[in-house]
CSV table of C-alpha atoms in Angstrom, one decimal:
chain,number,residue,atom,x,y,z
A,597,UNK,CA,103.5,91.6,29.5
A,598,UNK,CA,101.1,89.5,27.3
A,599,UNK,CA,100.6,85.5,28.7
A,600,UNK,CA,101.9,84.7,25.1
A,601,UNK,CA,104.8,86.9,24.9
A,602,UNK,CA,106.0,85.6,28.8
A,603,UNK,CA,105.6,82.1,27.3
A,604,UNK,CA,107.7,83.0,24.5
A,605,UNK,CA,110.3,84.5,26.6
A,606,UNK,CA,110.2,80.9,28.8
A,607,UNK,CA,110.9,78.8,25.6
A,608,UNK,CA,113.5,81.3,24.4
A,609,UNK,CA,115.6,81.3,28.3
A,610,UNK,CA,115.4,77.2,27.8
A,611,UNK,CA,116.4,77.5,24.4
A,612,UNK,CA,119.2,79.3,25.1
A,613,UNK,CA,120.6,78.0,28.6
A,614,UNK,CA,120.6,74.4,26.7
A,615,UNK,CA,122.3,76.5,23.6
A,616,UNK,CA,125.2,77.7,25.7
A,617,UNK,CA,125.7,74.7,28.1
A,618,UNK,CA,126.4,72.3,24.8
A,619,UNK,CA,129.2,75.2,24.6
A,620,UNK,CA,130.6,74.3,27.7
A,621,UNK,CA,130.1,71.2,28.2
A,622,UNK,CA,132.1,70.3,24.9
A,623,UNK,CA,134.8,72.1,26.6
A,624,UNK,CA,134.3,69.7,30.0
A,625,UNK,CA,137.5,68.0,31.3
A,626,UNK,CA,139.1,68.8,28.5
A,627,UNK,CA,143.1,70.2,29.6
A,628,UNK,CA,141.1,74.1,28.8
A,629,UNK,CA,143.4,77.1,30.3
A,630,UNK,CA,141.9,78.4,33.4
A,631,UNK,CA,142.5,82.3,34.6
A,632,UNK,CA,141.8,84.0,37.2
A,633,UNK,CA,139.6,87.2,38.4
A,634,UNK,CA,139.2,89.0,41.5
A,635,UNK,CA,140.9,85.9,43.6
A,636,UNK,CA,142.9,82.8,43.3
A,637,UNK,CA,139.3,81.0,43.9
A,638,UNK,CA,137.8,83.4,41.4
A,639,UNK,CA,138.3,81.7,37.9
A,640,UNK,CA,137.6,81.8,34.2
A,641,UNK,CA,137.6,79.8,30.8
A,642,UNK,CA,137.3,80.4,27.3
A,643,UNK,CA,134.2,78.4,27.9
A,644,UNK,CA,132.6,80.8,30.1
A,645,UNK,CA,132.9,83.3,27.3
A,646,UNK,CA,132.0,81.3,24.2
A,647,UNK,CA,129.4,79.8,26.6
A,648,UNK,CA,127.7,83.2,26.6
A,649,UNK,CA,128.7,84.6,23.5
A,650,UNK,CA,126.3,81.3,22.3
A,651,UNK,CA,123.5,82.3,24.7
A,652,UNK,CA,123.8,86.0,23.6
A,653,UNK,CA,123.2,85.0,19.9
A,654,UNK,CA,120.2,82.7,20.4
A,655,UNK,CA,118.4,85.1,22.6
A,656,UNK,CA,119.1,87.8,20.3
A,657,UNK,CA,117.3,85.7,17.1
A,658,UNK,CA,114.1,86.6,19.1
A,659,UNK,CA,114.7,89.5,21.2
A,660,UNK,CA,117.3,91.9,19.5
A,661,UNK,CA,116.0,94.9,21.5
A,662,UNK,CA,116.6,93.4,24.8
A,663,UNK,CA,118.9,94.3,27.2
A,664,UNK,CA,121.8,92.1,28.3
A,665,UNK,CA,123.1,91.5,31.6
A,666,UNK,CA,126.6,88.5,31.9
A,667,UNK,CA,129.0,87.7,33.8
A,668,UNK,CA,131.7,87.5,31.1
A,669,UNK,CA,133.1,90.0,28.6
A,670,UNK,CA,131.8,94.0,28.2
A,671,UNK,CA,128.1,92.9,29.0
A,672,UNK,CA,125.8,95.1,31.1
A,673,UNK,CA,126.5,94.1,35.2
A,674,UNK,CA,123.6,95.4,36.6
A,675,UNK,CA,119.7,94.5,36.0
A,676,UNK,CA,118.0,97.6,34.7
A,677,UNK,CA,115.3,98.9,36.5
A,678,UNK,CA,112.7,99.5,33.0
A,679,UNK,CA,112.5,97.7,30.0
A,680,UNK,CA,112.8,94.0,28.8
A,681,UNK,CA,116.3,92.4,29.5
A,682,UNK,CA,117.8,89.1,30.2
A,683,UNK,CA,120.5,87.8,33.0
A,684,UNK,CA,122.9,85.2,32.2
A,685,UNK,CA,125.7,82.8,34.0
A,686,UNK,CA,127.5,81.0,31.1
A,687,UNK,CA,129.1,78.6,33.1
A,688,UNK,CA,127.8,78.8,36.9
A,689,UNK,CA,130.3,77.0,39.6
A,690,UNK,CA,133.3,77.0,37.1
A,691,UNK,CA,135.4,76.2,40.0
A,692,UNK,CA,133.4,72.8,39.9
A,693,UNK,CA,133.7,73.0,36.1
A,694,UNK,CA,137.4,73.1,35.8
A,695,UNK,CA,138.0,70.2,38.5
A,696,UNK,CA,135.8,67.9,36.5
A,697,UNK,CA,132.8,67.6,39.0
A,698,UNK,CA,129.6,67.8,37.1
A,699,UNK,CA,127.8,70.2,39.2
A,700,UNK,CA,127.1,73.6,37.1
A,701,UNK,CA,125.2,75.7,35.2
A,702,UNK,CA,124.2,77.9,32.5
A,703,UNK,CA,121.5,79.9,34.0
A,704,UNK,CA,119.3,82.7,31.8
A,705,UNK,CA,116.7,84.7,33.4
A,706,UNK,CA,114.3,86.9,31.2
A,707,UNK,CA,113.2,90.1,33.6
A,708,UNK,CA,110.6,93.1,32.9
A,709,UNK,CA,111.3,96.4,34.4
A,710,UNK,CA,113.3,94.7,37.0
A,711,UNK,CA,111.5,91.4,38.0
A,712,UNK,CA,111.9,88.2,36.6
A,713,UNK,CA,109.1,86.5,34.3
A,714,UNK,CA,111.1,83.4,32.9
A,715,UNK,CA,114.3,81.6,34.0
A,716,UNK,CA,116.3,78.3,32.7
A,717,UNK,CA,119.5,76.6,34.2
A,718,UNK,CA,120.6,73.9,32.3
A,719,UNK,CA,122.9,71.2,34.1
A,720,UNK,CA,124.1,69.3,30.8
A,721,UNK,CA,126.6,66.9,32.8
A,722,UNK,CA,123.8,66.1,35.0
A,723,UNK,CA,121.6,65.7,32.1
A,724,UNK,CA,118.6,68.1,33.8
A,725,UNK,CA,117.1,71.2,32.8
A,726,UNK,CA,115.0,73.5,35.3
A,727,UNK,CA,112.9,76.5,34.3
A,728,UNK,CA,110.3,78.4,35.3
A,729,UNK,CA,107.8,80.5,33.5
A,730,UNK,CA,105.1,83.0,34.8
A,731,UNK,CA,103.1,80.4,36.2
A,732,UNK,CA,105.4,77.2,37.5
A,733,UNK,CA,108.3,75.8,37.7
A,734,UNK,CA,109.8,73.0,36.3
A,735,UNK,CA,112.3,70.0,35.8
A,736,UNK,CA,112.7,68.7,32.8
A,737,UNK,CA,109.2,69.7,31.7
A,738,UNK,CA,107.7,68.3,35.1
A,739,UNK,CA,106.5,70.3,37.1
A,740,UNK,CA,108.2,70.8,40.7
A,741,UNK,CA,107.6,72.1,43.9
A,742,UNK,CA,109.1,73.2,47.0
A,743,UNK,CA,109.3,70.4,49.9
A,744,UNK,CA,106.3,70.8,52.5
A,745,UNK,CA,109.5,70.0,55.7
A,746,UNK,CA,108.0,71.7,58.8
A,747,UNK,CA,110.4,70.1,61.1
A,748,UNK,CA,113.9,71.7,61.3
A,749,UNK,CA,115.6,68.9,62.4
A,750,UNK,CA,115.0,67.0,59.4
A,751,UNK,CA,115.6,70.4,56.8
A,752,UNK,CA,118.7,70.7,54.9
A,753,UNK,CA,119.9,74.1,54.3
A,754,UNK,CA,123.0,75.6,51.5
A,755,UNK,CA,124.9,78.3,52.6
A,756,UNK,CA,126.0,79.8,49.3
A,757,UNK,CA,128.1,82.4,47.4
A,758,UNK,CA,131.4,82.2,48.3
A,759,UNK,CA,132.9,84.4,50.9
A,760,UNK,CA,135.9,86.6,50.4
A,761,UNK,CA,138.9,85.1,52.2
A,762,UNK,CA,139.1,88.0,54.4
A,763,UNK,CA,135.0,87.0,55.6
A,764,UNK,CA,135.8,83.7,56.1
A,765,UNK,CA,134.7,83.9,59.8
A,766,UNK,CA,131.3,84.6,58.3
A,767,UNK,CA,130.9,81.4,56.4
A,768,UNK,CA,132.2,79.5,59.4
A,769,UNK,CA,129.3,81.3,61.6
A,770,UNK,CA,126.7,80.8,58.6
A,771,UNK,CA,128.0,76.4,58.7
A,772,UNK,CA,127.5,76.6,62.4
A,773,UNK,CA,124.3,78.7,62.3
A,774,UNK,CA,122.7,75.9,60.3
A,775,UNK,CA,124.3,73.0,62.4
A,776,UNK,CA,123.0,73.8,65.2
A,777,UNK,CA,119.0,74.7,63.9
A,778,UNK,CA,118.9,72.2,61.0
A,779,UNK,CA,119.1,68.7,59.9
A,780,UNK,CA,122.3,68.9,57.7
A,781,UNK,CA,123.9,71.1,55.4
A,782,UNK,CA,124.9,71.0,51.7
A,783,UNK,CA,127.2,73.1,49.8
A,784,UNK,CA,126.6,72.8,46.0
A,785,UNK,CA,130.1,75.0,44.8
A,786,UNK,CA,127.0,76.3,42.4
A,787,UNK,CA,124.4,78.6,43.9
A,788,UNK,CA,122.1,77.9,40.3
A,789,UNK,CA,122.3,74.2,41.3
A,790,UNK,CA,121.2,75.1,44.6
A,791,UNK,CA,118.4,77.3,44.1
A,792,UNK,CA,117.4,74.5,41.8
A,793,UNK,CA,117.4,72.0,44.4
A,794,UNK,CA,115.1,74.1,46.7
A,795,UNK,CA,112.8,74.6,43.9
A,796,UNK,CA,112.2,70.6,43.8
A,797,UNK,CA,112.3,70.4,47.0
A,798,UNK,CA,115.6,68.2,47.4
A,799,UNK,CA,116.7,71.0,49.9
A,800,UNK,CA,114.4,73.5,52.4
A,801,UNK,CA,116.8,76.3,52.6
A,802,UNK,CA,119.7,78.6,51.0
A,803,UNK,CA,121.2,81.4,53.0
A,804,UNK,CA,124.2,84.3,52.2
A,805,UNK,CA,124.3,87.1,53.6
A,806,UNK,CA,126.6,88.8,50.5
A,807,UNK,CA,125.2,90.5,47.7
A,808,UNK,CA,124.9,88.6,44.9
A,809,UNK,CA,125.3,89.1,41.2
A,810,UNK,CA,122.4,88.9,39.6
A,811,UNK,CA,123.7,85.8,37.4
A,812,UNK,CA,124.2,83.8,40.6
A,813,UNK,CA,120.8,84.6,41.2
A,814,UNK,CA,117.7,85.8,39.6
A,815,UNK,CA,117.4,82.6,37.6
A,816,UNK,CA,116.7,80.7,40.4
A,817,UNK,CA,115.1,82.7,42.8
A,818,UNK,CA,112.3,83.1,40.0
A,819,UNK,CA,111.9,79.2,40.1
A,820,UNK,CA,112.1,78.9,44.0
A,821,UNK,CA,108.7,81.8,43.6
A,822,UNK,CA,107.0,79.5,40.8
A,823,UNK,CA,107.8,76.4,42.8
A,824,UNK,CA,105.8,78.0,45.8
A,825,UNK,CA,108.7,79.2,47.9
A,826,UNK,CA,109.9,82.6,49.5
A,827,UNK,CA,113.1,84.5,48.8
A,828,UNK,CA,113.8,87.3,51.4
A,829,UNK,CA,116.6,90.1,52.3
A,830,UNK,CA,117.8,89.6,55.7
A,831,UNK,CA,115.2,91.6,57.0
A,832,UNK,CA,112.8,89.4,55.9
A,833,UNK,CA,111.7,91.8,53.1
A,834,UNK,CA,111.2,90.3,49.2
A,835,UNK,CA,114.1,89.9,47.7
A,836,UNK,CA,115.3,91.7,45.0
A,837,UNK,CA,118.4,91.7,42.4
A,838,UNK,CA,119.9,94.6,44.3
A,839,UNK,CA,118.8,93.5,47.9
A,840,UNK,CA,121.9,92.6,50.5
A,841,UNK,CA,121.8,88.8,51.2
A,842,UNK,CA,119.7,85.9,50.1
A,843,UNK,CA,117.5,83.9,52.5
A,844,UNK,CA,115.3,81.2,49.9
A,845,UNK,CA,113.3,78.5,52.2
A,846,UNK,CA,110.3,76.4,51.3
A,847,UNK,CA,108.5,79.0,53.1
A,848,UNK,CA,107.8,76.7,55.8
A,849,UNK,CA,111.1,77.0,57.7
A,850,UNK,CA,111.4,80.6,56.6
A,851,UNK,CA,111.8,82.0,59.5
A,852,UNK,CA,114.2,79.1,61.1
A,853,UNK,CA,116.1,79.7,57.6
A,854,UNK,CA,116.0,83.5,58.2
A,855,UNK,CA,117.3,83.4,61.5
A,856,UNK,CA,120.1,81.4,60.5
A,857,UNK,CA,121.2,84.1,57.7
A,858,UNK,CA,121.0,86.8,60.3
A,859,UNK,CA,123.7,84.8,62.6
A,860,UNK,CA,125.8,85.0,59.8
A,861,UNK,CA,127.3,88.9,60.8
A,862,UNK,CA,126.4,89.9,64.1
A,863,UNK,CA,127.0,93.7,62.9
């Protein structure tokens, strides 16, 4: 891809993560019907789907060729392997969303034949917007990095994606996998925000051991790369948007952070 048309594709992911977070955000603590999915914990708005229905359009101005990839409606659910296409979270952490708390997303990720190349989450209750293009990353049109922690016992680590309730032995083995290496831990409800964080270096580590949707992470991991971190599998292999589990780190703790992910299932 050309340095001009990556750059396009950058201003185009901002363009339209700020796009369909005004959606939402209109829609924010407002009495808006909430369903539910797979699970009780698994939930939905109308938001989430005009959200992306917004995001859809604006990207679609520039790229109508493109392939699209959401969480919401009949979009595509997997990240195709050729061609140009474009990954999108209207509304990440909508369990935060629908109790009020401002911490969530709407992440879009441009990808070429598979990898990422451009990548925007846009927080609009927190008033932030991070993106990344093929070269840095970035918040609010600073540029960020990844926090240069070498010492565990001063790291924080996220574990993230939420476990099924059936697994929820594994997040309890994943809390006390980082308790007992790290610092602290955080848990964001919002595994955008928390890729995010790790990018500017307000964190030095995010760990699941599930596989994730490629809305609840490509975005991100793309930024974590720009900001000069490392996303790995849990073998320590580079992550990809099919890989099992997620281990991001500032690349300094990486294998502290990895170790911790791999306590997660003993299996």
């Amino acid at each position: 891809m050309s340095e001009d048309r990556a750059e396009d594709r950058a201003t185009v992911a901002e363009r339209a993560a700020w796009a369909g977070s005004r959606v939402a955000h209109e829609h924010f603590r407002t009495d808006i019907a909430v369903e539910t999915k797979a699970s009780k914990t698994d939930v939905v708005t109308e938001a989430d789907r005009a959200a992306q229905r917004e995001v859809i359009d604006v990207i679609r101005e520039a790229f109508p060729a493109d392939a699209m990839v959401g969480e919401e409606d009949d979009e595509l659910k997997a990240v195709p392997e050729t061609g140009a296409g474009w990954v999108i979270d209207p509304i990440d952490g909508t369990n935060n969303y629908v109790r009020g708390m401002r911490t969530w997303a709407t992440a879009v990720a441009a990808v070429e034949d598979g990898e990422p190349v451009a990548a925007a989450s846009a927080l609009p209750a927190l008033g932030d917007v991070y993106t990344a293009d093929e070269s840095d990353a970035y918040r609010d049109g600073d540029p960020i990095a990844v926090s240069d922690v070498r010492d565990p016992e001063t790291a924080a680590v996220v574990p993230t994606i939420w476990w099924p309730r059936e697994e929820r032995d594994q997040y309890a083995r994943a809390c006390e996998a980082i308790v007992s290496r790290f610092g602290d831990l955080r848990r964001f409800g919002c595994a955008q925000a928390a890729l995010a964080a790790l990018a500017e270096g307000a964190i030095e580590g995010v760990i699941t051991n599930v596989d994730c949707n490629p809305w609840d992470s490509v975005a991100g991991v793309h930024m974590i790369r720009q900001a000069g971190g490392t996303v790995t599998d849990l073998n320590g292999n580079r992550w990809r948007h099919d890989s099992t589990g997620l281990v991001a780190s500032n690349g300094a703790l990486h294998d502290e952070v990895l170790a911790a992910a791999n306590e997660i299932d003993p299996q």
